[in-house]
mmCIF file of C-alpha atoms in Angstrom:
data_model
loop_
_atom_site.group_PDB
_atom_site.id
_atom_site.type_symbol
_atom_site.label_atom_id
_atom_site.label_comp_id
_atom_site.label_asym_id
_atom_site.label_seq_id
_atom_site.Cartn_x
_atom_site.Cartn_y
_atom_site.Cartn_z
ATOM 1 C CA MET A 247 104.386 -16.393 83.422
ATOM 2 C CA SER A 248 104.004 -13.405 81.105
ATOM 3 C CA ILE A 249 105.741 -13.216 77.740
ATOM 4 C CA ASN A 250 107.990 -10.439 79.097
ATOM 5 C CA GLU A 251 109.063 -12.717 81.956
ATOM 6 C CA LEU A 252 109.671 -15.607 79.559
ATOM 7 C CA VAL A 253 111.788 -13.422 77.267
ATOM 8 C CA GLN A 254 113.761 -12.139 80.259
ATOM 9 C CA ASN A 255 114.337 -15.714 81.459
ATOM 10 C CA TYR A 256 115.625 -16.581 77.997
ATOM 11 C CA LEU A 257 117.972 -13.572 77.945
ATOM 12 C CA ASP A 258 119.162 -14.585 81.421
ATOM 13 C CA VAL A 259 120.170 -17.936 79.907
ATOM 14 C CA TRP A 260 122.412 -16.125 77.420
ATOM 15 C CA ASN A 261 123.880 -13.903 80.132
ATOM 16 C CA GLU A 262 124.594 -16.656 82.674
ATOM 17 C CA ARG A 263 128.306 -17.525 82.885
ATOM 18 C CA ASP A 264 127.953 -20.465 85.270
ATOM 19 C CA THR A 265 127.044 -23.522 83.186
ATOM 20 C CA ALA A 266 125.254 -25.332 86.044
ATOM 21 C CA ARG A 267 123.106 -22.278 86.773
ATOM 22 C CA ARG A 268 122.502 -21.817 83.018
ATOM 23 C CA ALA A 269 121.257 -25.413 82.796
ATOM 24 C CA GLU A 270 118.702 -24.652 85.525
ATOM 25 C CA LEU A 271 117.575 -21.458 83.785
ATOM 26 C CA MET A 272 117.166 -23.330 80.513
ATOM 27 C CA LYS A 273 114.577 -25.594 82.112
ATOM 28 C CA THR A 274 112.284 -22.590 82.675
ATOM 29 C CA ALA A 275 112.902 -20.878 79.336
ATOM 30 C CA LEU A 276 113.344 -23.646 76.726
ATOM 31 C CA THR A 277 111.752 -26.992 75.974
ATOM 32 C CA ASP A 278 114.123 -29.944 76.266
ATOM 33 C CA ASP A 279 114.048 -30.445 72.484
ATOM 34 C CA SER A 280 114.298 -26.753 71.594
ATOM 35 C CA ILE A 281 115.957 -25.698 68.346
ATOM 36 C CA TYR A 282 118.027 -22.530 68.009
ATOM 37 C CA SER A 283 119.266 -20.897 64.803
ATOM 38 C CA ASP A 284 120.917 -17.593 63.963
ATOM 39 C CA PRO A 285 123.417 -16.453 61.307
ATOM 40 C CA ASP A 286 126.263 -18.125 63.252
ATOM 41 C CA TYR A 287 124.516 -21.353 64.295
ATOM 42 C CA ALA A 288 122.122 -23.536 62.327
ATOM 43 C CA GLY A 289 119.825 -26.003 64.026
ATOM 44 C CA VAL A 290 121.354 -26.159 67.512
ATOM 45 C CA LYS A 291 119.274 -28.802 69.292
ATOM 46 C CA GLY A 292 118.587 -29.123 72.987
ATOM 47 C CA HIS A 293 120.011 -27.552 76.090
ATOM 48 C CA SER A 294 123.536 -28.969 75.967
ATOM 49 C CA GLU A 295 124.201 -27.908 72.365
ATOM 50 C CA LEU A 296 122.823 -24.437 73.031
ATOM 51 C CA SER A 297 124.890 -24.102 76.201
ATOM 52 C CA ALA A 298 128.031 -24.936 74.219
ATOM 53 C CA ALA A 299 127.086 -22.309 71.617
ATOM 54 C CA ILE A 300 126.504 -19.759 74.402
ATOM 55 C CA ASP A 301 129.953 -20.524 75.857
ATOM 56 C CA LYS A 302 131.530 -19.737 72.467
ATOM 57 C CA ALA A 303 129.486 -16.559 72.083
ATOM 58 C CA GLN A 304 130.363 -15.363 75.583
ATOM 59 C CA ALA A 305 134.062 -15.897 74.875
ATOM 60 C CA LYS A 306 133.667 -13.627 71.869
ATOM 61 C CA PHE A 307 131.464 -11.000 73.625
ATOM 62 C CA GLY A 308 133.500 -10.647 76.817
ATOM 63 C CA ASP A 309 131.518 -8.828 79.518
ATOM 64 C CA LEU A 310 128.707 -7.696 77.196
ATOM 65 C CA VAL A 311 125.174 -8.771 78.133
ATOM 66 C CA PHE A 312 121.853 -9.155 76.366
ATOM 67 C CA SER A 313 118.826 -7.065 77.282
ATOM 68 C CA LEU A 314 115.325 -6.748 75.919
ATOM 69 C CA GLY A 315 114.959 -3.994 73.375
ATOM 70 C CA THR A 316 111.275 -4.135 72.440
ATOM 71 C CA LEU A 317 108.628 -6.806 72.520
ATOM 72 C CA VAL A 318 107.427 -6.294 68.961
ATOM 73 C CA ASN A 319 104.404 -8.547 68.798
ATOM 74 C CA VAL A 320 102.832 -11.663 70.260
ATOM 75 C CA HIS A 321 100.036 -13.816 68.937
ATOM 76 C CA HIS A 322 98.935 -17.322 69.733
ATOM 77 C CA ASP A 323 102.117 -19.307 70.407
ATOM 78 C CA LYS A 324 104.555 -16.996 68.603
ATOM 79 C CA ALA A 325 106.451 -13.854 69.505
ATOM 80 C CA LEU A 326 108.928 -11.414 68.018
ATOM 81 C CA PHE A 327 111.224 -9.307 70.162
ATOM 82 C CA ARG A 328 114.212 -7.050 69.701
ATOM 83 C CA TRP A 329 117.333 -7.568 71.813
ATOM 84 C CA ARG A 330 120.427 -5.501 72.509
ATOM 85 C CA LEU A 331 123.965 -6.568 73.342
ATOM 86 C CA GLY A 332 126.052 -4.090 75.296
ATOM 87 C CA PRO A 333 127.743 -3.256 78.583
ATOM 88 C CA ALA A 334 125.701 -4.157 81.677
ATOM 89 C CA GLY A 335 123.510 -1.257 82.772
ATOM 90 C CA ALA A 336 124.322 0.886 79.742
ATOM 91 C CA ASP A 337 121.769 2.298 77.327
ATOM 92 C CA SER A 338 124.154 1.859 74.410
ATOM 93 C CA ALA A 339 124.425 -1.353 72.411
ATOM 94 C CA VAL A 340 127.228 -2.728 70.284
ATOM 95 C CA ALA A 341 124.842 -5.093 68.500
ATOM 96 C CA THR A 342 121.098 -5.475 68.083
ATOM 97 C CA GLY A 343 118.806 -7.995 66.523
ATOM 98 C CA TYR A 344 115.464 -9.740 66.566
ATOM 99 C CA ASP A 345 114.380 -13.175 67.747
ATOM 100 C CA TYR A 346 111.314 -14.952 66.460
ATOM 101 C CA VAL A 347 110.170 -17.607 68.925
ATOM 102 C CA GLU A 348 107.608 -20.388 69.053
ATOM 103 C CA ILE A 349 106.166 -21.254 72.450
ATOM 104 C CA VAL A 350 105.051 -24.673 73.673
ATOM 105 C CA ASP A 351 103.723 -25.170 77.204
ATOM 106 C CA GLY A 352 105.082 -21.820 78.366
ATOM 107 C CA ARG A 353 108.642 -22.285 77.065
ATOM 108 C CA PHE A 354 110.422 -21.526 73.818
ATOM 109 C CA SER A 355 110.564 -24.531 71.496
ATOM 110 C CA ARG A 356 112.163 -22.729 68.554
ATOM 111 C CA VAL A 357 114.256 -19.585 68.445
ATOM 112 C CA ILE A 358 115.348 -17.984 65.193
ATOM 113 C CA GLY A 359 117.686 -15.036 65.649
ATOM 114 C CA PHE A 360 118.446 -12.228 63.215
ATOM 115 C CA PHE A 361 121.289 -9.728 63.548
ATOM 116 C CA GLU A 362 120.931 -6.090 62.468
#
């Protein structure tokens, strides 16, 4: 799987409203012991904790969805990409940010998000 596909799988996790389907998507995008942090959440561990955080975020965001802005750089087992949050199919975004990720065995093991 390419890094673009992996990033898209990860963004699909954040966009998925069905928790059972999200759990399946997480298996392809995140290691079981993954750690997620951003300005709102510190050290969220594993799929179930991240899914609960996503539920809270989705309640706040309404129908907005995440999309890939730019894949900034990739080297070894690390990547940096820019994301956008906005209406589905729209070019405009209401929020943007960056995620730094560490990759283990083709899945994200650590995600550190930054808001712009």
